[in-house]
PDB file of C-alpha atoms in Angstrom:
ATOM      1  CA  UNK F   1      60.910 158.755 139.716  1.00  0.00           C
ATOM      2  CA  UNK F   2      61.624 155.009 140.215  1.00  0.00           C
ATOM      3  CA  UNK F   3      59.164 152.449 138.888  1.00  0.00           C
ATOM      4  CA  UNK F   4      56.720 150.993 141.461  1.00  0.00           C
ATOM      5  CA  UNK F   5      58.250 147.540 141.010  1.00  0.00           C
ATOM      6  CA  UNK F   6      61.337 148.913 142.773  1.00  0.00           C
ATOM      7  CA  UNK F   7      59.903 151.656 144.984  1.00  0.00           C
ATOM      8  CA  UNK F   8      56.590 150.277 146.224  1.00  0.00           C
ATOM      9  CA  UNK F   9      57.421 148.639 149.590  1.00  0.00           C
ATOM     10  CA  UNK F  10      55.272 145.568 149.074  1.00  0.00           C
ATOM     11  CA  UNK F  11      56.826 144.903 145.654  1.00  0.00           C
ATOM     12  CA  UNK F  12      60.373 145.585 146.827  1.00  0.00           C
ATOM     13  CA  UNK F  13      59.898 143.079 149.642  1.00  0.00           C
ATOM     14  CA  UNK F  14      59.283 140.211 147.172  1.00  0.00           C
ATOM     15  CA  UNK F  15      61.679 141.322 144.426  1.00  0.00           C
ATOM     16  CA  UNK F  16      64.421 138.849 145.337  1.00  0.00           C
ATOM     17  CA  UNK F  17      61.996 135.956 145.746  1.00  0.00           C
ATOM     18  CA  UNK F  18      60.569 136.573 142.260  1.00  0.00           C
ATOM     19  CA  UNK F  19      64.073 136.675 140.714  1.00  0.00           C
ATOM     20  CA  UNK F  20      66.187 134.448 142.979  1.00  0.00           C
ATOM     21  CA  UNK F  21      68.909 133.274 140.593  1.00  0.00           C
ATOM     22  CA  UNK F  22      71.601 135.963 140.548  1.00  0.00           C
ATOM     23  CA  UNK F  23      74.445 133.718 139.445  1.00  0.00           C
ATOM     24  CA  UNK F  24      74.845 136.209 136.572  1.00  0.00           C
ATOM     25  CA  UNK F  25      76.554 138.509 139.082  1.00  0.00           C
ATOM     26  CA  UNK F  26      79.437 136.117 139.774  1.00  0.00           C
ATOM     27  CA  UNK F  27      81.267 137.177 136.621  1.00  0.00           C
ATOM     28  CA  UNK F  28      81.024 140.839 137.626  1.00  0.00           C
ATOM     29  CA  UNK F  29      82.428 140.128 141.066  1.00  0.00           C
ATOM     30  CA  UNK F  30      85.388 138.427 139.384  1.00  0.00           C
ATOM     31  CA  UNK F  31      85.789 141.256 136.864  1.00  0.00           C
ATOM     32  CA  UNK F  32      85.740 143.970 139.528  1.00  0.00           C
ATOM     33  CA  UNK F  33      87.677 142.257 142.312  1.00  0.00           C
ATOM     34  CA  UNK F  34      90.101 140.024 140.414  1.00  0.00           C
ATOM     35  CA  UNK F  35      90.588 141.419 136.908  1.00  0.00           C
ATOM     36  CA  UNK F  36      90.510 145.119 137.840  1.00  0.00           C
ATOM     37  CA  UNK F  37      91.803 144.618 141.382  1.00  0.00           C
ATOM     38  CA  UNK F  38      89.369 147.109 142.876  1.00  0.00           C
ATOM     39  CA  UNK F  39      89.403 147.907 146.565  1.00  0.00           C
ATOM     40  CA  UNK F  40      86.475 150.323 146.464  1.00  0.00           C
ATOM     41  CA  UNK F  41      83.297 150.181 144.361  1.00  0.00           C
ATOM     42  CA  UNK F  42      80.292 152.356 143.655  1.00  0.00           C
ATOM     43  CA  UNK F  43      77.256 150.240 142.724  1.00  0.00           C
ATOM     44  CA  UNK F  44      74.890 152.520 140.800  1.00  0.00           C
ATOM     45  CA  UNK F  45      71.297 151.289 140.865  1.00  0.00           C
ATOM     46  CA  UNK F  46      72.067 148.885 143.691  1.00  0.00           C
ATOM     47  CA  UNK F  47      68.424 147.885 144.152  1.00  0.00           C
ATOM     48  CA  UNK F  48      67.955 145.378 146.960  1.00  0.00           C
ATOM     49  CA  UNK F  49      71.711 145.180 147.455  1.00  0.00           C
ATOM     50  CA  UNK F  50      72.567 141.661 146.282  1.00  0.00           C
ATOM     51  CA  UNK F  51      75.612 142.665 144.225  1.00  0.00           C
ATOM     52  CA  UNK F  52      76.866 145.263 146.694  1.00  0.00           C
ATOM     53  CA  UNK F  53      76.847 142.722 149.520  1.00  0.00           C
ATOM     54  CA  UNK F  54      78.580 140.131 147.332  1.00  0.00           C
ATOM     55  CA  UNK F  55      81.379 142.655 146.766  1.00  0.00           C
ATOM     56  CA  UNK F  56      81.533 143.533 150.464  1.00  0.00           C
ATOM     57  CA  UNK F  57      81.842 139.817 151.235  1.00  0.00           C
ATOM     58  CA  UNK F  58      85.058 139.889 149.201  1.00  0.00           C
ATOM     59  CA  UNK F  59      86.426 142.603 151.489  1.00  0.00           C
ATOM     60  CA  UNK F  60      85.820 145.561 149.168  1.00  0.00           C
ATOM     61  CA  UNK F  61      84.639 148.957 150.385  1.00  0.00           C
ATOM     62  CA  UNK F  62      81.261 149.428 148.732  1.00  0.00           C
ATOM     63  CA  UNK F  63      78.848 152.327 148.266  1.00  0.00           C
ATOM     64  CA  UNK F  64      75.397 151.419 146.950  1.00  0.00           C
ATOM     65  CA  UNK F  65      73.113 154.124 145.556  1.00  0.00           C
ATOM     66  CA  UNK F  66      69.561 153.887 144.250  1.00  0.00           C
ATOM     67  CA  UNK F  67      66.633 156.325 143.975  1.00  0.00           C
ATOM     68  CA  UNK F  68      64.154 153.578 144.975  1.00  0.00           C
ATOM     69  CA  UNK F  69      64.088 153.944 148.746  1.00  0.00           C
ATOM     70  CA  UNK F  70      61.950 150.823 149.274  1.00  0.00           C
ATOM     71  CA  UNK F  71      64.587 148.687 147.532  1.00  0.00           C
ATOM     72  CA  UNK F  72      67.419 150.252 149.527  1.00  0.00           C
ATOM     73  CA  UNK F  73      65.444 149.627 152.733  1.00  0.00           C
ATOM     74  CA  UNK F  74      65.333 145.939 151.779  1.00  0.00           C
ATOM     75  CA  UNK F  75      69.092 146.044 151.193  1.00  0.00           C
ATOM     76  CA  UNK F  76      69.693 147.639 154.589  1.00  0.00           C
ATOM     77  CA  UNK F  77      67.876 144.761 156.256  1.00  0.00           C
ATOM     78  CA  UNK F  78      70.027 141.991 154.761  1.00  0.00           C
ATOM     79  CA  UNK F  79      72.799 140.070 156.467  1.00  0.00           C
ATOM     80  CA  UNK F  80      76.115 141.784 155.747  1.00  0.00           C
ATOM     81  CA  UNK F  81      74.484 145.088 154.853  1.00  0.00           C
ATOM     82  CA  UNK F  82      76.392 146.864 157.636  1.00  0.00           C
ATOM     83  CA  UNK F  83      79.534 146.574 155.499  1.00  0.00           C
ATOM     84  CA  UNK F  84      77.995 148.702 152.716  1.00  0.00           C
ATOM     85  CA  UNK F  85      77.368 152.440 152.697  1.00  0.00           C
ATOM     86  CA  UNK F  86      73.826 152.879 151.369  1.00  0.00           C
ATOM     87  CA  UNK F  87      72.676 156.101 149.703  1.00  0.00           C
ATOM     88  CA  UNK F  88      69.205 157.159 148.608  1.00  0.00           C
ATOM     89  CA  UNK F  89      69.671 158.978 145.306  1.00  0.00           C
ATOM     90  CA  UNK F  90      71.410 158.551 141.975  1.00  0.00           C
ATOM     91  CA  UNK F  91      74.738 159.215 140.285  1.00  0.00           C
ATOM     92  CA  UNK F  92      73.988 162.934 139.968  1.00  0.00           C
ATOM     93  CA  UNK F  93      73.515 163.408 143.727  1.00  0.00           C
ATOM     94  CA  UNK F  94      76.597 161.636 145.076  1.00  0.00           C
ATOM     95  CA  UNK F  95      78.805 162.967 147.860  1.00  0.00           C
ATOM     96  CA  UNK F  96      82.520 163.349 147.215  1.00  0.00           C
ATOM     97  CA  UNK F  97      83.898 159.908 146.344  1.00  0.00           C
ATOM     98  CA  UNK F  98      87.054 158.489 144.814  1.00  0.00           C
ATOM     99  CA  UNK F  99      86.387 154.834 143.998  1.00  0.00           C
ATOM    100  CA  UNK F 100      88.351 152.344 141.925  1.00  0.00           C
ATOM    101  CA  UNK F 101      85.361 150.974 140.017  1.00  0.00           C
ATOM    102  CA  UNK F 102      81.727 151.928 139.410  1.00  0.00           C
ATOM    103  CA  UNK F 103      79.192 149.369 138.219  1.00  0.00           C
ATOM    104  CA  UNK F 104      75.749 149.220 136.646  1.00  0.00           C
ATOM    105  CA  UNK F 105      74.440 145.665 136.384  1.00  0.00           C
ATOM    106  CA  UNK F 106      71.249 144.205 134.911  1.00  0.00           C
ATOM    107  CA  UNK F 107      69.125 146.873 133.165  1.00  0.00           C
ATOM    108  CA  UNK F 108      70.406 149.852 135.159  1.00  0.00           C
ATOM    109  CA  UNK F 109      72.287 151.456 132.260  1.00  0.00           C
ATOM    110  CA  UNK F 110      69.145 151.300 130.136  1.00  0.00           C
ATOM    111  CA  UNK F 111      66.708 153.070 132.462  1.00  0.00           C
ATOM    112  CA  UNK F 112      68.087 156.444 131.333  1.00  0.00           C
ATOM    113  CA  UNK F 113      65.911 156.887 128.286  1.00  0.00           C
ATOM    114  CA  UNK F 114      66.874 160.489 127.455  1.00  0.00           C
ATOM    115  CA  UNK F 115      70.346 161.427 126.241  1.00  0.00           C
ATOM    116  CA  UNK F 116      70.436 164.199 128.857  1.00  0.00           C
ATOM    117  CA  UNK F 117      69.820 161.818 131.769  1.00  0.00           C
ATOM    118  CA  UNK F 118      72.303 159.284 130.404  1.00  0.00           C
ATOM    119  CA  UNK F 119      75.021 161.931 129.967  1.00  0.00           C
ATOM    120  CA  UNK F 120      74.368 163.347 133.451  1.00  0.00           C
ATOM    121  CA  UNK F 121      74.662 159.854 134.938  1.00  0.00           C
ATOM    122  CA  UNK F 122      77.938 159.149 133.136  1.00  0.00           C
ATOM    123  CA  UNK F 123      79.278 162.519 134.258  1.00  0.00           C
ATOM    124  CA  UNK F 124      78.287 161.893 137.875  1.00  0.00           C
ATOM    125  CA  UNK F 125      80.027 158.515 137.849  1.00  0.00           C
ATOM    126  CA  UNK F 126      83.086 160.068 136.200  1.00  0.00           C
ATOM    127  CA  UNK F 127      83.388 162.518 139.116  1.00  0.00           C
ATOM    128  CA  UNK F 128      83.081 159.666 141.624  1.00  0.00           C
ATOM    129  CA  UNK F 129      85.906 157.633 140.058  1.00  0.00           C
ATOM    130  CA  UNK F 130      89.520 158.187 141.003  1.00  0.00           C
ATOM    131  CA  UNK F 131      91.813 159.064 138.075  1.00  0.00           C
ATOM    132  CA  UNK F 132      92.450 155.744 136.339  1.00  0.00           C
ATOM    133  CA  UNK F 133      89.280 154.204 137.779  1.00  0.00           C
ATOM    134  CA  UNK F 134      86.913 152.091 135.704  1.00  0.00           C
ATOM    135  CA  UNK F 135      83.219 152.021 134.867  1.00  0.00           C
ATOM    136  CA  UNK F 136      81.756 148.566 134.169  1.00  0.00           C
ATOM    137  CA  UNK F 137      78.216 148.044 132.910  1.00  0.00           C
ATOM    138  CA  UNK F 138      76.126 145.839 130.660  1.00  0.00           C
ATOM    139  CA  UNK F 139      73.536 146.725 128.047  1.00  0.00           C
ATOM    140  CA  UNK F 140      71.371 144.633 125.765  1.00  0.00           C
ATOM    141  CA  UNK F 141      72.051 144.626 122.037  1.00  0.00           C
ATOM    142  CA  UNK F 142      69.024 146.170 120.275  1.00  0.00           C
ATOM    143  CA  UNK F 143      69.502 144.139 117.115  1.00  0.00           C
ATOM    144  CA  UNK F 144      68.671 140.974 119.082  1.00  0.00           C
ATOM    145  CA  UNK F 145      65.197 142.378 119.917  1.00  0.00           C
ATOM    146  CA  UNK F 146      65.026 140.521 123.241  1.00  0.00           C
ATOM    147  CA  UNK F 147      61.740 142.198 124.134  1.00  0.00           C
ATOM    148  CA  UNK F 148      59.939 140.098 121.552  1.00  0.00           C
ATOM    149  CA  UNK F 149      60.224 137.219 124.030  1.00  0.00           C
ATOM    150  CA  UNK F 150      58.838 139.245 126.938  1.00  0.00           C
ATOM    151  CA  UNK F 151      55.322 137.919 126.579  1.00  0.00           C
ATOM    152  CA  UNK F 152      52.849 136.995 129.333  1.00  0.00           C
ATOM    153  CA  UNK F 153      53.034 133.371 128.205  1.00  0.00           C
ATOM    154  CA  UNK F 154      56.830 133.252 128.483  1.00  0.00           C
ATOM    155  CA  UNK F 155      57.210 135.261 131.694  1.00  0.00           C
ATOM    156  CA  UNK F 156      54.181 134.288 133.803  1.00  0.00           C
ATOM    157  CA  UNK F 157      54.971 132.750 137.188  1.00  0.00           C
ATOM    158  CA  UNK F 158      53.452 132.118 140.614  1.00  0.00           C
ATOM    159  CA  UNK F 159      56.059 132.013 143.380  1.00  0.00           C
ATOM    160  CA  UNK F 160      55.740 131.201 147.075  1.00  0.00           C
ATOM    161  CA  UNK F 161      57.270 134.304 148.655  1.00  0.00           C
ATOM    162  CA  UNK F 162      57.292 133.111 152.254  1.00  0.00           C
ATOM    163  CA  UNK F 163      55.432 135.474 154.584  1.00  0.00           C
ATOM    164  CA  UNK F 164      53.951 137.286 151.559  1.00  0.00           C
ATOM    165  CA  UNK F 165      52.392 134.039 150.340  1.00  0.00           C
ATOM    166  CA  UNK F 166      51.948 133.123 146.658  1.00  0.00           C
ATOM    167  CA  UNK F 167      52.730 136.010 144.324  1.00  0.00           C
ATOM    168  CA  UNK F 168      51.913 136.056 140.607  1.00  0.00           C
ATOM    169  CA  UNK F 169      53.595 138.257 138.027  1.00  0.00           C
ATOM    170  CA  UNK F 170      54.379 138.542 134.340  1.00  0.00           C
ATOM    171  CA  UNK F 171      55.737 140.972 131.762  1.00  0.00           C
ATOM    172  CA  UNK F 172      53.946 142.438 128.758  1.00  0.00           C
ATOM    173  CA  UNK F 173      55.337 144.823 126.142  1.00  0.00           C
ATOM    174  CA  UNK F 174      53.316 148.015 125.697  1.00  0.00           C
ATOM    175  CA  UNK F 175      55.281 149.696 122.906  1.00  0.00           C
ATOM    176  CA  UNK F 176      58.669 150.040 121.237  1.00  0.00           C
ATOM    177  CA  UNK F 177      59.695 153.131 119.296  1.00  0.00           C
ATOM    178  CA  UNK F 178      63.023 154.805 118.467  1.00  0.00           C
ATOM    179  CA  UNK F 179      64.980 152.553 120.782  1.00  0.00           C
ATOM    180  CA  UNK F 180      62.681 153.027 123.792  1.00  0.00           C
ATOM    181  CA  UNK F 181      60.747 150.045 125.116  1.00  0.00           C
ATOM    182  CA  UNK F 182      57.763 150.404 127.456  1.00  0.00           C
ATOM    183  CA  UNK F 183      56.496 147.335 129.270  1.00  0.00           C
ATOM    184  CA  UNK F 184      54.176 146.524 132.155  1.00  0.00           C
ATOM    185  CA  UNK F 185      54.834 144.207 135.095  1.00  0.00           C
ATOM    186  CA  UNK F 186      51.596 143.456 136.983  1.00  0.00           C
ATOM    187  CA  UNK F 187      51.951 141.709 140.356  1.00  0.00           C
ATOM    188  CA  UNK F 188      49.133 139.935 142.217  1.00  0.00           C
ATOM    189  CA  UNK F 189      49.323 138.957 145.890  1.00  0.00           C
ATOM    190  CA  UNK F 190      47.147 135.877 146.284  1.00  0.00           C
ATOM    191  CA  UNK F 191      46.730 136.234 150.070  1.00  0.00           C
ATOM    192  CA  UNK F 192      44.437 139.226 149.609  1.00  0.00           C
ATOM    193  CA  UNK F 193      44.010 139.579 145.850  1.00  0.00           C
ATOM    194  CA  UNK F 194      45.774 142.937 145.680  1.00  0.00           C
ATOM    195  CA  UNK F 195      47.095 143.713 142.194  1.00  0.00           C
ATOM    196  CA  UNK F 196      49.814 146.344 141.820  1.00  0.00           C
ATOM    197  CA  UNK F 197      50.648 147.756 138.404  1.00  0.00           C
ATOM    198  CA  UNK F 198      54.094 148.897 137.346  1.00  0.00           C
ATOM    199  CA  UNK F 199      55.223 150.276 133.993  1.00  0.00           C
ATOM    200  CA  UNK F 200      58.889 150.579 133.031  1.00  0.00           C
ATOM    201  CA  UNK F 201      60.840 152.091 130.156  1.00  0.00           C
ATOM    202  CA  UNK F 202      64.248 151.027 128.826  1.00  0.00           C
ATOM    203  CA  UNK F 203      66.456 152.578 126.158  1.00  0.00           C
ATOM    204  CA  UNK F 204      68.180 150.159 123.788  1.00  0.00           C
ATOM    205  CA  UNK F 205      71.275 151.999 122.540  1.00  0.00           C
ATOM    206  CA  UNK F 206      73.521 150.594 119.850  1.00  0.00           C
ATOM    207  CA  UNK F 207      77.143 149.832 120.626  1.00  0.00           C
ATOM    208  CA  UNK F 208      78.156 152.829 118.530  1.00  0.00           C
ATOM    209  CA  UNK F 209      75.831 155.113 120.499  1.00  0.00           C
ATOM    210  CA  UNK F 210      77.130 153.853 123.834  1.00  0.00           C
ATOM    211  CA  UNK F 211      80.788 154.200 122.872  1.00  0.00           C
ATOM    212  CA  UNK F 212      80.185 157.713 121.522  1.00  0.00           C
ATOM    213  CA  UNK F 213      78.431 158.769 124.737  1.00  0.00           C
ATOM    214  CA  UNK F 214      81.305 157.448 126.827  1.00  0.00           C
ATOM    215  CA  UNK F 215      83.868 159.353 124.762  1.00  0.00           C
ATOM    216  CA  UNK F 216      81.808 162.542 124.950  1.00  0.00           C
ATOM    217  CA  UNK F 217      81.745 162.280 128.749  1.00  0.00           C
ATOM    218  CA  UNK F 218      85.515 161.903 129.043  1.00  0.00           C
ATOM    219  CA  UNK F 219      85.962 158.134 129.250  1.00  0.00           C
ATOM    220  CA  UNK F 220      88.371 155.894 127.407  1.00  0.00           C
ATOM    221  CA  UNK F 221      86.674 152.728 126.162  1.00  0.00           C
ATOM    222  CA  UNK F 222      89.027 149.932 127.209  1.00  0.00           C
ATOM    223  CA  UNK F 223      86.967 146.880 126.283  1.00  0.00           C
ATOM    224  CA  UNK F 224      83.606 145.796 124.933  1.00  0.00           C
ATOM    225  CA  UNK F 225      83.040 142.108 125.482  1.00  0.00           C
ATOM    226  CA  UNK F 226      80.284 139.564 125.068  1.00  0.00           C
ATOM    227  CA  UNK F 227      78.247 139.104 128.258  1.00  0.00           C
ATOM    228  CA  UNK F 228      79.123 135.636 129.617  1.00  0.00           C
ATOM    229  CA  UNK F 229      75.624 135.047 130.986  1.00  0.00           C
ATOM    230  CA  UNK F 230      73.866 136.231 127.814  1.00  0.00           C
ATOM    231  CA  UNK F 231      76.285 135.510 124.954  1.00  0.00           C
ATOM    232  CA  UNK F 232      75.340 137.240 121.720  1.00  0.00           C
ATOM    233  CA  UNK F 233      72.628 139.242 123.460  1.00  0.00           C
ATOM    234  CA  UNK F 234      74.455 141.801 125.591  1.00  0.00           C
ATOM    235  CA  UNK F 235      77.669 143.801 125.642  1.00  0.00           C
ATOM    236  CA  UNK F 236      79.757 144.414 128.744  1.00  0.00           C
ATOM    237  CA  UNK F 237      81.500 147.785 128.580  1.00  0.00           C
ATOM    238  CA  UNK F 238      84.706 148.569 130.455  1.00  0.00           C
ATOM    239  CA  UNK F 239      85.550 152.271 130.340  1.00  0.00           C
ATOM    240  CA  UNK F 240      88.194 154.254 132.205  1.00  0.00           C
ATOM    241  CA  UNK F 241      88.563 157.728 133.607  1.00  0.00           C
ATOM    242  CA  UNK F 242      91.968 158.869 132.297  1.00  0.00           C
ATOM    243  CA  UNK F 243      94.865 159.142 134.761  1.00  0.00           C
TER     244      UNK F 243
END
């Protein structure tokens, strides 16, 4: 089940306003469209659709899938959304597809905390790729321990979210054990004082674990590179379904 921060309609409606700078996605547009020359893309965990619409703006055929219906509803309401095929679901529930590239940006690849869910997701994407197609995703490096900076003091903000008025939120770590991080993301709407709680979990896999899981699911690991937007803190994986 998706976290409330993505699937609660009131939270989904202000998601983009609370995280407006998505310049980190520019490098992935270039990687997918220019470096890999994709004409069709599956965006797994598309959320509110920012990346999917950026790809569609480049003339690519795009399918966006996400289990958080409230986020996908936001995506469907955006300018340019008519050029994207939106699906409610996940990589294990896809219709028959044959895309050039599949993507998982931001923390999407880390929401699968169990090995079973991660393997099922990789397998579902593998089926959706054409032979020779690529999977591109990013994942944080656990040795950097980025979560140690996810404190209320460092993440607290109050943002004017237009019709929703001022909205306050922050992040606070609950626990970290065996590679799995749990953290809370409270959100307060100042117009009426409503506070909505959301708790999320992420799995921090090592590079060796990720590469092994890709090989076990039938991928060839073509490249593992430093994330341009978070150098030294994340890896970008480029894997391929064999011809």
